[in-house]
CSV table of C-alpha atoms in Angstrom, one decimal:
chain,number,residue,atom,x,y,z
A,1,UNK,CA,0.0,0.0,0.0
A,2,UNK,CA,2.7,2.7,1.2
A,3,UNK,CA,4.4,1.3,-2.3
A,4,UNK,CA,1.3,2.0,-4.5
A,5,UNK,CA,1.4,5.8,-2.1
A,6,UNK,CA,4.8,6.2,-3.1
A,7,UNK,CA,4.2,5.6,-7.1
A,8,UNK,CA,1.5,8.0,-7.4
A,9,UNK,CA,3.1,10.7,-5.4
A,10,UNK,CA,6.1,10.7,-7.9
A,11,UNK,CA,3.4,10.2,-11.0
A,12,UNK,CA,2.0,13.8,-9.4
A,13,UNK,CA,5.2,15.1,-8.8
A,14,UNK,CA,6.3,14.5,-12.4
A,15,UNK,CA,3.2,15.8,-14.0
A,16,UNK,CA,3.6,18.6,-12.1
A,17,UNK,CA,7.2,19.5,-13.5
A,18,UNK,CA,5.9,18.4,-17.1
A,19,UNK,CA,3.6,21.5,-16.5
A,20,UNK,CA,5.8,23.6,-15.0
A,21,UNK,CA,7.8,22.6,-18.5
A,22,UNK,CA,5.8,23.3,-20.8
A,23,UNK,CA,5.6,26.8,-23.2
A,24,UNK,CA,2.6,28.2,-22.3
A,25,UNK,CA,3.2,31.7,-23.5
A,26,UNK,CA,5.0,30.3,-27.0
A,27,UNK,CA,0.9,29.0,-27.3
A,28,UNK,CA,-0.4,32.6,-27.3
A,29,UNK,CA,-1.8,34.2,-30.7
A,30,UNK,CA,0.7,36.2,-32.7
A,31,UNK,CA,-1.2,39.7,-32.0
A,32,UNK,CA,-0.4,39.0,-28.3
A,33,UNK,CA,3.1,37.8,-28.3
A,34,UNK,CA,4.3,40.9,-31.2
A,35,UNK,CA,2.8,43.2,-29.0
A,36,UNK,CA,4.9,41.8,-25.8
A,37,UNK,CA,8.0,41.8,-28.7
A,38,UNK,CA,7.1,45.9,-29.1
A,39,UNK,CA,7.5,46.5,-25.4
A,40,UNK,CA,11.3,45.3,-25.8
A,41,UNK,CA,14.0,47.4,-27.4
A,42,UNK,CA,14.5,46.4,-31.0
A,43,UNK,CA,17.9,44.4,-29.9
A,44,UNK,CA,16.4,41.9,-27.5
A,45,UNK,CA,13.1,41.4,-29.7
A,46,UNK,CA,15.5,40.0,-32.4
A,47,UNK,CA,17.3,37.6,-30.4
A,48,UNK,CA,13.9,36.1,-29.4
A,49,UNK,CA,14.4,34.5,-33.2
A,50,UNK,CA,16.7,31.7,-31.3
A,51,UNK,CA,14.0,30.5,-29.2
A,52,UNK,CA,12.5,28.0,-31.7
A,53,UNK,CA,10.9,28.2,-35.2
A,54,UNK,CA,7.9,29.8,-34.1
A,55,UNK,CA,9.4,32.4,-32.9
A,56,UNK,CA,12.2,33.2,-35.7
A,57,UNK,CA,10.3,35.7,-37.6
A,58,UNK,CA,8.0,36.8,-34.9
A,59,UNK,CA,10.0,39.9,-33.8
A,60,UNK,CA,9.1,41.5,-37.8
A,61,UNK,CA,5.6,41.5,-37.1
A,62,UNK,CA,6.1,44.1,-34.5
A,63,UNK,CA,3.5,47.2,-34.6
A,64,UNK,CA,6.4,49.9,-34.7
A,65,UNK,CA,10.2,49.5,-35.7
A,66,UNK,CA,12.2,52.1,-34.1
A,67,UNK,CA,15.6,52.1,-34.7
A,68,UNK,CA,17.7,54.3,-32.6
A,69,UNK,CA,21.3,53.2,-32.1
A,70,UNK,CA,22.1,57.1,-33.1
A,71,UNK,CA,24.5,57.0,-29.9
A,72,UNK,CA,28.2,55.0,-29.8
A,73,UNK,CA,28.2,51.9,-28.2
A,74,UNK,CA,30.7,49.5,-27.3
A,75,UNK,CA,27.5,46.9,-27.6
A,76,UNK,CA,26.8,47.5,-31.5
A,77,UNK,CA,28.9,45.4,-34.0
A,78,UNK,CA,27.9,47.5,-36.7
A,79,UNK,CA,27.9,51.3,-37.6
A,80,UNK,CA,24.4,52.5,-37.3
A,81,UNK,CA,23.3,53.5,-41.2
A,82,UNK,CA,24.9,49.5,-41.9
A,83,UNK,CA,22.8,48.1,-39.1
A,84,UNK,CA,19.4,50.4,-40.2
A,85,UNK,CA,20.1,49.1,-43.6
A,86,UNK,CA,20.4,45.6,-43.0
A,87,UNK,CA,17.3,45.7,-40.2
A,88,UNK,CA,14.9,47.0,-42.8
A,89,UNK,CA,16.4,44.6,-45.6
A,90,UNK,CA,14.8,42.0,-42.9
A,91,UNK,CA,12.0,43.9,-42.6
A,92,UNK,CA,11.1,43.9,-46.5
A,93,UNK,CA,11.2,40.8,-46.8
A,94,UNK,CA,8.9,39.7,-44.0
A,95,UNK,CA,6.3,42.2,-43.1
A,96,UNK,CA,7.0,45.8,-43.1
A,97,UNK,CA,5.6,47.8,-39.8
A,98,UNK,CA,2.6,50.1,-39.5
A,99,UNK,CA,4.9,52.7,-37.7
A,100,UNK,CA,8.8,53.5,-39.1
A,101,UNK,CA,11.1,55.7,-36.3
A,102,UNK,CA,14.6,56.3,-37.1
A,103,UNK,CA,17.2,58.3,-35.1
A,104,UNK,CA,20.6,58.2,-36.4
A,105,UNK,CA,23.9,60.6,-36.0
A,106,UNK,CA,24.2,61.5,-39.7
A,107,UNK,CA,27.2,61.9,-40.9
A,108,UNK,CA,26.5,63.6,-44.4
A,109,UNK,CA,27.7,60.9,-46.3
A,110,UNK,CA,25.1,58.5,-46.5
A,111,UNK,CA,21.9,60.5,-48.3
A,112,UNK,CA,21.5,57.5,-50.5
A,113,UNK,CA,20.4,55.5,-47.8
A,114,UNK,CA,18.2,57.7,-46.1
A,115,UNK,CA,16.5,58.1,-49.8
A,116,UNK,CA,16.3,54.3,-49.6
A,117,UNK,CA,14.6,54.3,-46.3
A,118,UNK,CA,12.2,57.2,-46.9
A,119,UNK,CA,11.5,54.9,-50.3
A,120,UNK,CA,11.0,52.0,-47.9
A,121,UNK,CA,8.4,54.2,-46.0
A,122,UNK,CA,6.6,55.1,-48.5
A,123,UNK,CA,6.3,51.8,-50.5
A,124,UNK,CA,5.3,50.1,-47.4
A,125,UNK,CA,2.6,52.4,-46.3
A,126,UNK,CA,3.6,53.2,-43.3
A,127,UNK,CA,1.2,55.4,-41.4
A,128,UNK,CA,3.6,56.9,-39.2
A,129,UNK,CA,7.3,58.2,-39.8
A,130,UNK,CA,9.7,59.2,-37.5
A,131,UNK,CA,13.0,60.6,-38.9
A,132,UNK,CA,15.6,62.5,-36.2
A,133,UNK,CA,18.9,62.6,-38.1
A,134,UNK,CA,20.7,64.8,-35.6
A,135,UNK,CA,23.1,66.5,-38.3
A,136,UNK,CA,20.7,67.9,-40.7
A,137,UNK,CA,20.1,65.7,-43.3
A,138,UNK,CA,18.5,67.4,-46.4
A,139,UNK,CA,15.3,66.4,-48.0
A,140,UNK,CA,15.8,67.1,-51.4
A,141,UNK,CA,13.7,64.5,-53.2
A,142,UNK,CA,10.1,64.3,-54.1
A,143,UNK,CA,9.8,60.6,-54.3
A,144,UNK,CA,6.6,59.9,-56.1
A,145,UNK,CA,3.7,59.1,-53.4
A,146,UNK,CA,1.7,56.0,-53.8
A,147,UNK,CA,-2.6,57.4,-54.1
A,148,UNK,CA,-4.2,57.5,-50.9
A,149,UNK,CA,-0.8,57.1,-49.3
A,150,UNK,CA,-1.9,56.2,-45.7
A,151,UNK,CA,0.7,58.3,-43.8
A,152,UNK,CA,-1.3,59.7,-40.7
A,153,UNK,CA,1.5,61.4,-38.9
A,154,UNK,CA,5.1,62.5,-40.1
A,155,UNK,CA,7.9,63.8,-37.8
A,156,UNK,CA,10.9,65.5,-39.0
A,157,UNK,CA,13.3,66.5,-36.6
A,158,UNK,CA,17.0,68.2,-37.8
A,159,UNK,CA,15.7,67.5,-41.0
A,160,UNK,CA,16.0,69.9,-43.7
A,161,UNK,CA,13.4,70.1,-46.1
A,162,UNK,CA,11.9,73.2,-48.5
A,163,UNK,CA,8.5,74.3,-48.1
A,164,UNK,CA,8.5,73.4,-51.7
A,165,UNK,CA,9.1,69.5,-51.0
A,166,UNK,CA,7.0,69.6,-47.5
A,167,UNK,CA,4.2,70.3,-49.5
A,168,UNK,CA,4.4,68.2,-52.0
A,169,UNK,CA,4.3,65.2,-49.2
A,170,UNK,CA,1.9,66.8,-47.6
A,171,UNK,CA,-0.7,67.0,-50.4
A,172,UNK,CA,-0.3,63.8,-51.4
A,173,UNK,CA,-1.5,62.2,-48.1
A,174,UNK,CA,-5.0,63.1,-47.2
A,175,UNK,CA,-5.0,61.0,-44.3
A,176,UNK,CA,-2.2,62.7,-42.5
A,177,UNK,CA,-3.4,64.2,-38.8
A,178,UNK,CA,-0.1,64.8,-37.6
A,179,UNK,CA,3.2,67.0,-39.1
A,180,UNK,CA,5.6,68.1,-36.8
A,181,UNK,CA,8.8,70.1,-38.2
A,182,UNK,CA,11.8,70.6,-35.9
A,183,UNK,CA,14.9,72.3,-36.4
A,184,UNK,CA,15.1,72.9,-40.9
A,185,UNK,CA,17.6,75.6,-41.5
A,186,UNK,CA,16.1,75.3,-45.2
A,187,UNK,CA,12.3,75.8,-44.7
A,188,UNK,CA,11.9,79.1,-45.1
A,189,UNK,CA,8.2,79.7,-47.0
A,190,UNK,CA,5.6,77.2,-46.1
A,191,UNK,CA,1.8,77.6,-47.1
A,192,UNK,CA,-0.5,74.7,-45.9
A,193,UNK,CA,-4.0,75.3,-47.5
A,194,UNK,CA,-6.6,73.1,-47.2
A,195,UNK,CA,-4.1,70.1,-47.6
A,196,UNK,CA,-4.3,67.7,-45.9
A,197,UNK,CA,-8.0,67.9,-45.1
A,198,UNK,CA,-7.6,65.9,-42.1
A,199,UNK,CA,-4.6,67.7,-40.3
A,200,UNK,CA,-5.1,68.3,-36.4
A,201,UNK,CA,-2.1,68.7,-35.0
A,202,UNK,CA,0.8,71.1,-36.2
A,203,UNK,CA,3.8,71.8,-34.5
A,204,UNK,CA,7.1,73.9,-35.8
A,205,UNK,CA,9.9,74.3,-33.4
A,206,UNK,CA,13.1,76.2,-33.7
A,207,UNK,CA,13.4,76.3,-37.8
A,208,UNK,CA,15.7,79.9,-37.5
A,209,UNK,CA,15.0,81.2,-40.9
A,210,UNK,CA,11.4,80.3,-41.4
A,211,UNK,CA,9.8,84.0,-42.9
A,212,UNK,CA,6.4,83.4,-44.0
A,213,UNK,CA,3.9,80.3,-42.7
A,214,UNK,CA,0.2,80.2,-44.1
A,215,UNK,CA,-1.9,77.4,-42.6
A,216,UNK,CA,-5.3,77.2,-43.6
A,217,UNK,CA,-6.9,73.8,-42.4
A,218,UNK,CA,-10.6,73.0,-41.3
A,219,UNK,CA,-9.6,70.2,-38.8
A,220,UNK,CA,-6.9,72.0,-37.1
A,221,UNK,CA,-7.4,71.4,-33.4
A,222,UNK,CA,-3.7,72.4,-32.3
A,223,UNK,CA,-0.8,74.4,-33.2
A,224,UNK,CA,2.3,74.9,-31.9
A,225,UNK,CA,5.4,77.3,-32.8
A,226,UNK,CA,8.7,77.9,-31.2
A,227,UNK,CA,11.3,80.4,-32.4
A,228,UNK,CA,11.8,83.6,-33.7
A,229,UNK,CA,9.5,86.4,-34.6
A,230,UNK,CA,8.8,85.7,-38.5
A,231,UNK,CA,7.3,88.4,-40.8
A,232,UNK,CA,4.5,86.9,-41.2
A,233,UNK,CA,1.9,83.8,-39.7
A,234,UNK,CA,-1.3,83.8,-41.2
A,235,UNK,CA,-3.8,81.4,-39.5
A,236,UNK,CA,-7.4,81.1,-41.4
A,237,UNK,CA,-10.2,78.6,-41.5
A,238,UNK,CA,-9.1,77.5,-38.5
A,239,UNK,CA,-12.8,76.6,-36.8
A,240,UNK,CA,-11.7,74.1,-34.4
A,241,UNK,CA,-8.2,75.3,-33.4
A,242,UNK,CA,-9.4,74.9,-29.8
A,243,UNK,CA,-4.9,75.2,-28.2
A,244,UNK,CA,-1.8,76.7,-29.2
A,245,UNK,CA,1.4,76.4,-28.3
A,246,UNK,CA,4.2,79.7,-28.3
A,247,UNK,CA,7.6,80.1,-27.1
A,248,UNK,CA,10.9,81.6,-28.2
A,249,UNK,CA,11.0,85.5,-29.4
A,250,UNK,CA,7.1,84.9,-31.1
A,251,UNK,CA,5.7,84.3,-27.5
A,252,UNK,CA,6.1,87.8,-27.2
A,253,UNK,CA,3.7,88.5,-29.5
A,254,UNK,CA,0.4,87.3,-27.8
A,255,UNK,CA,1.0,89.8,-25.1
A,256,UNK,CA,2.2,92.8,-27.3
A,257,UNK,CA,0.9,92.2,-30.3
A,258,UNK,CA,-1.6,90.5,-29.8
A,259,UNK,CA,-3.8,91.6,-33.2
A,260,UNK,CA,-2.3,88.8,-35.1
A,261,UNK,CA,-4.1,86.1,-32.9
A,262,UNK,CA,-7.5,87.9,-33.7
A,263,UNK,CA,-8.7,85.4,-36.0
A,264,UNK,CA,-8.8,82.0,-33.5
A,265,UNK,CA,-8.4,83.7,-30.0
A,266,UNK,CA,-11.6,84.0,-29.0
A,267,UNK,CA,-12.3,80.0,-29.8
A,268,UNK,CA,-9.2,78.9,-27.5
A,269,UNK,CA,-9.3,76.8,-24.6
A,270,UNK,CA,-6.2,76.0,-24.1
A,271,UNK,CA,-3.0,78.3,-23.8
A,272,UNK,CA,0.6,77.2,-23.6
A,273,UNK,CA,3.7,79.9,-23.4
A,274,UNK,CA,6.9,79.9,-22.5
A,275,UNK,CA,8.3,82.8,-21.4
A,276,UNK,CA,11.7,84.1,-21.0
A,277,UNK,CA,12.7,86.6,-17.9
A,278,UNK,CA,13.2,89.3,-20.2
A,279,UNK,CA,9.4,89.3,-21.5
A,280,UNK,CA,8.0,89.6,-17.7
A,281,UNK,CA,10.5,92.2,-16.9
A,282,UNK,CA,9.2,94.3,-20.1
A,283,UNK,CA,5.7,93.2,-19.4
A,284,UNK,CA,6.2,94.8,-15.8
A,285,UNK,CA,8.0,98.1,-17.2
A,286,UNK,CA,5.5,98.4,-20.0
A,287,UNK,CA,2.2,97.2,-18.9
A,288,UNK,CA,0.1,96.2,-21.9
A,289,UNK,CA,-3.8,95.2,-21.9
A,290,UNK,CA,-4.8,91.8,-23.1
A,291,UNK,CA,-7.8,91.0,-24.9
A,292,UNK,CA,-10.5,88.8,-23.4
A,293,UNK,CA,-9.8,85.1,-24.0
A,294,UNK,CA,-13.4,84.7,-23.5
A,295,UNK,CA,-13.6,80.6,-24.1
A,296,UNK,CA,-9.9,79.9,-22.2
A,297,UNK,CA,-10.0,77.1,-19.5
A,298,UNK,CA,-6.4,76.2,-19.1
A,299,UNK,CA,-2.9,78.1,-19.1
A,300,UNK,CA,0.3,76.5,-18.8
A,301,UNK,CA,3.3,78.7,-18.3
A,302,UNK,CA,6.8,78.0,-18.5
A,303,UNK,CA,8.8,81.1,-17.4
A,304,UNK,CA,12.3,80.9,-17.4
A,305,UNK,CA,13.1,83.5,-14.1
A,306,UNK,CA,15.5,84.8,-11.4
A,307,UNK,CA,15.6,85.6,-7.9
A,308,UNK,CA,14.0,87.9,-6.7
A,309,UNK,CA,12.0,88.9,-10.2
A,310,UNK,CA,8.3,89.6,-9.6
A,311,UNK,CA,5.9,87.6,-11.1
A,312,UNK,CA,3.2,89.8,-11.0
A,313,UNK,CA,2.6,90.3,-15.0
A,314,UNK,CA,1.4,87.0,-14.8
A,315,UNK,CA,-1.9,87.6,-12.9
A,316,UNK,CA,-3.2,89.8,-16.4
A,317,UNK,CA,-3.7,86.2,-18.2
A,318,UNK,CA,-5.9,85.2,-15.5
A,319,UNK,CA,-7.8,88.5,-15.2
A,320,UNK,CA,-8.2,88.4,-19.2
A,321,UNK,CA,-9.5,84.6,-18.7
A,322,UNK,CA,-13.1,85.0,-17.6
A,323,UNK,CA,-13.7,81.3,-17.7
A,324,UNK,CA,-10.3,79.8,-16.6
A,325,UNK,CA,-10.2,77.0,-14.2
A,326,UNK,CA,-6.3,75.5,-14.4
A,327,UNK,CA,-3.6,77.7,-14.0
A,328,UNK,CA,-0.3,75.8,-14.2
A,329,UNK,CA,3.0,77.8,-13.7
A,330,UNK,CA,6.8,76.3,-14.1
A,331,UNK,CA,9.9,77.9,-12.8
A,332,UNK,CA,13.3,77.6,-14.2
A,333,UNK,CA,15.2,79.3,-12.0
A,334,UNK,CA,18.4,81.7,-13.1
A,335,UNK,CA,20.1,81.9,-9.9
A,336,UNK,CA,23.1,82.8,-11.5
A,337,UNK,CA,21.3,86.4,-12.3
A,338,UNK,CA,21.6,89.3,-9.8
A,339,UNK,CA,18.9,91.8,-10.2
A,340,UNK,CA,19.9,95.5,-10.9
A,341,UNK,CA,18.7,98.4,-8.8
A,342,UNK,CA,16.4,99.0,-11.1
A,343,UNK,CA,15.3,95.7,-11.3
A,344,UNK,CA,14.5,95.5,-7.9
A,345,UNK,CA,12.4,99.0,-7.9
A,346,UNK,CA,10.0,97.6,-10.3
A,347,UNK,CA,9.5,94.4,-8.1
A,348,UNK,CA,7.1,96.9,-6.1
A,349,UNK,CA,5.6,98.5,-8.7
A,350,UNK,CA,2.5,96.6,-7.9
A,351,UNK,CA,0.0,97.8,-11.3
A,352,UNK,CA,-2.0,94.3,-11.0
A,353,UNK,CA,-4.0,94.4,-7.6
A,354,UNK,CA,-5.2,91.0,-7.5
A,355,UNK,CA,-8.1,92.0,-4.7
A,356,UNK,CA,-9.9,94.1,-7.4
A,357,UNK,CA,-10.2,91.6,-9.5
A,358,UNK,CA,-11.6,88.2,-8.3
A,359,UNK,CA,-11.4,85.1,-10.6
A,360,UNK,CA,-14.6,83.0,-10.1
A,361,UNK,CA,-13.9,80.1,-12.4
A,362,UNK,CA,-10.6,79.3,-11.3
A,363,UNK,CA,-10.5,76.3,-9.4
A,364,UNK,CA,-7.1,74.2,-9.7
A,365,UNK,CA,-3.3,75.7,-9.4
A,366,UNK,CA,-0.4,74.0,-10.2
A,367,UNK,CA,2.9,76.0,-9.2
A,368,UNK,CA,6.4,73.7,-9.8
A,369,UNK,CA,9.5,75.7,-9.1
A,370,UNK,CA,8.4,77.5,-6.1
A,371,UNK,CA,11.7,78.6,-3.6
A,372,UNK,CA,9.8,80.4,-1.1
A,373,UNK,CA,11.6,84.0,-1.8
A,374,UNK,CA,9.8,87.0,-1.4
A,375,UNK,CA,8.7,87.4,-4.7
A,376,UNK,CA,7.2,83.6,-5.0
A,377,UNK,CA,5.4,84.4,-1.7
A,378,UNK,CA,4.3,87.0,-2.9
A,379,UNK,CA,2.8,86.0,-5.6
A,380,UNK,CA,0.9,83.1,-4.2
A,381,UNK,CA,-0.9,85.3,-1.7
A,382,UNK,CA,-2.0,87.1,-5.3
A,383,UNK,CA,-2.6,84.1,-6.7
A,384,UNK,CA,-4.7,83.4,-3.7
A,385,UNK,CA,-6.6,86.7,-3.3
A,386,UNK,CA,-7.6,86.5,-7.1
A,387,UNK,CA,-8.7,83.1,-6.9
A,388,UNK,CA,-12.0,83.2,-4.5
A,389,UNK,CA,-13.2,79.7,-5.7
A,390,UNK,CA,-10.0,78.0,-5.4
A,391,UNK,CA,-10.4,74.1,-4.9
A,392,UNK,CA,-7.0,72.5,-5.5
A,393,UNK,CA,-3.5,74.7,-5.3
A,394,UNK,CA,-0.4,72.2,-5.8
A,395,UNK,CA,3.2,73.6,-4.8
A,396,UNK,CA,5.6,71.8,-5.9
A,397,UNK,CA,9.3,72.9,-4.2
A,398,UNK,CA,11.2,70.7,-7.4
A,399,UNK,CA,14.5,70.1,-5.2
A,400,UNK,CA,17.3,72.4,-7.0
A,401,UNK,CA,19.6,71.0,-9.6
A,402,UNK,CA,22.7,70.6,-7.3
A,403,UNK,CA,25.1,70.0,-10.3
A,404,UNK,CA,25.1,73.2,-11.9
A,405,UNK,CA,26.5,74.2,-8.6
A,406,UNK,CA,29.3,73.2,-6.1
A,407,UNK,CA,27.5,75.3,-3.1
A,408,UNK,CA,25.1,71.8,-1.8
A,409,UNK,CA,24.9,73.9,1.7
A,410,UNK,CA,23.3,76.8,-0.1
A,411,UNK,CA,20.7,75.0,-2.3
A,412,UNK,CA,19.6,72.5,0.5
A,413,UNK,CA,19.2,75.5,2.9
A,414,UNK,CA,17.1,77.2,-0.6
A,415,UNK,CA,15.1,73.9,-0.3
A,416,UNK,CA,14.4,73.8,2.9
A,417,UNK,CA,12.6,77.7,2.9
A,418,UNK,CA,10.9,76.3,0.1
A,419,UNK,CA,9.0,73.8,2.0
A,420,UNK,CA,8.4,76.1,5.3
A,421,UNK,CA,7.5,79.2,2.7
A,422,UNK,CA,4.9,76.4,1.4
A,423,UNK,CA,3.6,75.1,4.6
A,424,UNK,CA,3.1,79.0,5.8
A,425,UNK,CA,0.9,80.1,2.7
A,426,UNK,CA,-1.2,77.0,2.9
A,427,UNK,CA,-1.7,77.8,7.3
A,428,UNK,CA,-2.8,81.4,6.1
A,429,UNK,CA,-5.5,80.7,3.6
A,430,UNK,CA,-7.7,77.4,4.9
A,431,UNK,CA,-10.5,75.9,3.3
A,432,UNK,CA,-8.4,74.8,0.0
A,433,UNK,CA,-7.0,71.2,-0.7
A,434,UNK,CA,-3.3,71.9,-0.8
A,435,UNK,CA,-0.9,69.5,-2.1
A,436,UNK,CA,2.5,70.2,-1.3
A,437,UNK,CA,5.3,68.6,-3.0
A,438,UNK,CA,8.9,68.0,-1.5
């Protein structure tokens, strides 16, 4: 009996290492296990093709090929434009991805093959491309499109292209929602009109020479620019632009000049700036009147500041914001700038009273960068004052970026007043949910 116990014991014991065995997840359906293969870095979904013949090809199916050994590396056996090269050779002759990304250090000498890959691209219908050369390749070719090209978003980032060539892509891929241009020394003219029909989301960031930009687009939903002022930005036919993005010199020109934003500002609800120290300092020398942003819900500002500079110019975008009810300010701080004399008269020249106007849509605030100076607390108790309906107010102390500075006393003590500044302000004005971040 204790014999026949014995047996079946091992039986069970050995079934129960045949399943612990056995390749369960090798079992799954291809659309799950390509989808775990896309959550791996291109270089260990490959090597999963030693596992066993069902899983040789496997890694080509992949959703979205990104290729991005741009950076040296001890680990890579081959230069980067040889090993792109011979990863989409693989992938032409299996099954090309829905989504191409590419981000090599070009070194001027290889357009042919990034003529090859945009060809790739294009004859594989991807519907997204991604191409960040980092050295400025230029796109000179129109390769001919394929009809009804499926293309939905394109990125181009230290890419030079023409407004010429853009728009010849462009138009010839009506499905496109996306177009982001970063960083072209050669655009200089670009007029979008009414192609692509579906475009919804249009950034351009840091192209220096860029002069003239037309944009004409019934789906637009958001735009975006960063860089210098241009001579001329026409937006039109623009029903749903509903957020824009600004930064650079051309932020400027929504506080000073703001006529040019006629056309789409009343239909904005979302506002996004960045701002240098050198616009609030004008702002507060030169006060200016902002039109009504009568249909605004959130701002989000990054100012780029220094100690001891008043932030009180900022308190005019909520004022002009009748129905506002986010307010998100971020700090980076300069504390390598010592305010002049006359600086530091015109941090009391207190124009903005917040008292005589009270916001009463403004429920959240989100401040990150606060240091608990005088001109931080200062404006928080503004802040404060304006906002009678205030639900939420989040203060986030970011601890200082010790290595742009040997002095580690000086910028834990910095910290430290941050957090008591903080704990003061939210003692002083009950009844709101503060959140405060250290």
């Amino acid at each position: 009996m204790d014999n026949q116990d014995s047996i079946k014991k091992r039986i069970c014991h050995s079934r129960i290492i045949s399943l612990q065995l056995k390749d369960r997840i090798s079992q799954l359906p291809d659309e799950i296990l390509t989808n775990i293969l896309y959550l791996l870095p291109l270089k260990e979904a490959a090597r999963t093709s030693v596992l066993s013949y069902r899983w040789k090809n496997l890694w080509t199916y992949v959703p979205s090929l990104i290729i991005k050994d741009y950076m040296s590396s001890p680990e890579i056996e081959l230069r980067p434009v040889r090993k792109c090269r011979f990863i989409l050779d693989v992938f032409r002759t299996y099954n090309p991805s829905q989504e191409l990304t590419i981000l090599l250090d070009y070194d001027g000498t290889t357009s042919p093959d990034v003529n090859e890959w945009i060809n790739f691209a294009m004859k594989n219908w991807v519907k997204m491309l991604d191409l960040n050369l980092e050295q400025y390749y230029t796109f000179e070719k129109k390769f001919p499109v394929m009809k009804h090209f499926p293309l939905t978003k394109l990125f181009l980032t230290e890419v030079n292209v023409i407004g010429e060539v853009l728009e010849h892509y462009v138009s010839n891929c009506p499905f496109l929602e996306e177009l982001y241009v970063s960083s072209s020394k050669s655009l200089v003219n670009l007029r979008l009109v009414d192609q692509p029909p579906k475009l919804s989301t249009f950034q351009v960031a840091h192209c220096s020479n860029l002069e003239n930009l037309e944009i004409s687009a019934p789906n637009l939903v958001s735009f975006g620019y960063v860089g210098p002022k241009i001579k001329n930005m026409t937006l039109k036919h623009v029903p749903l632009l509903s957020k824009v993005a600004f930064g650079g010199k051309y932020c400027e020109s929504i506080e000073f000049d703001s006529d040019q934003h006629a056309s789409y500002l009343s239909q904005l609800k979302k506002l996004v700036l960045h701002f240098t120290k050198e616009v609030v300092d004008r702002t507060l020398l030169f006060p200016y009147k902002l039109p009504v942003f009568c249909n605004l819900k959130k701002v989000e500002l990054k100012v780029c500041t220094y100690l001891g500079q008043s932030l009180l110019p900022l308190i005019a975008l909520i004022i002009a914001s009748p129905l506002l009810k986010i307010f998100s300010l971020e700090l980076e701080m300069d504390y390598s700038h010592k305010p002049s004399e006359i600086e530091k008269l015109v941090e009391n020249y207190n124009i903005w009273k917040a008292s005589k106007h009270p916001h009463q849509c403004l429920k959240k605030i989100k401040w990150v960068g606060f240091d608990g100076s005088g001109s931080h607390v200062d404006f928080a108790k503004d802040l404060l004052d304006i906002a009678v309906s205030l639900k939420t107010f989040i203060i986030d102390t970011v601890y200082p970026n010790i290595a742009l500075s040997e002095d580690y006393a000086e910028f834990v003590k910095r910290w430290q007043i941050a957090v008591v500044a903080a704990c003061k302000i939210a003692q002083s004005h009950p009844g709101i949910n503060y959140l405060i971040d250290c």
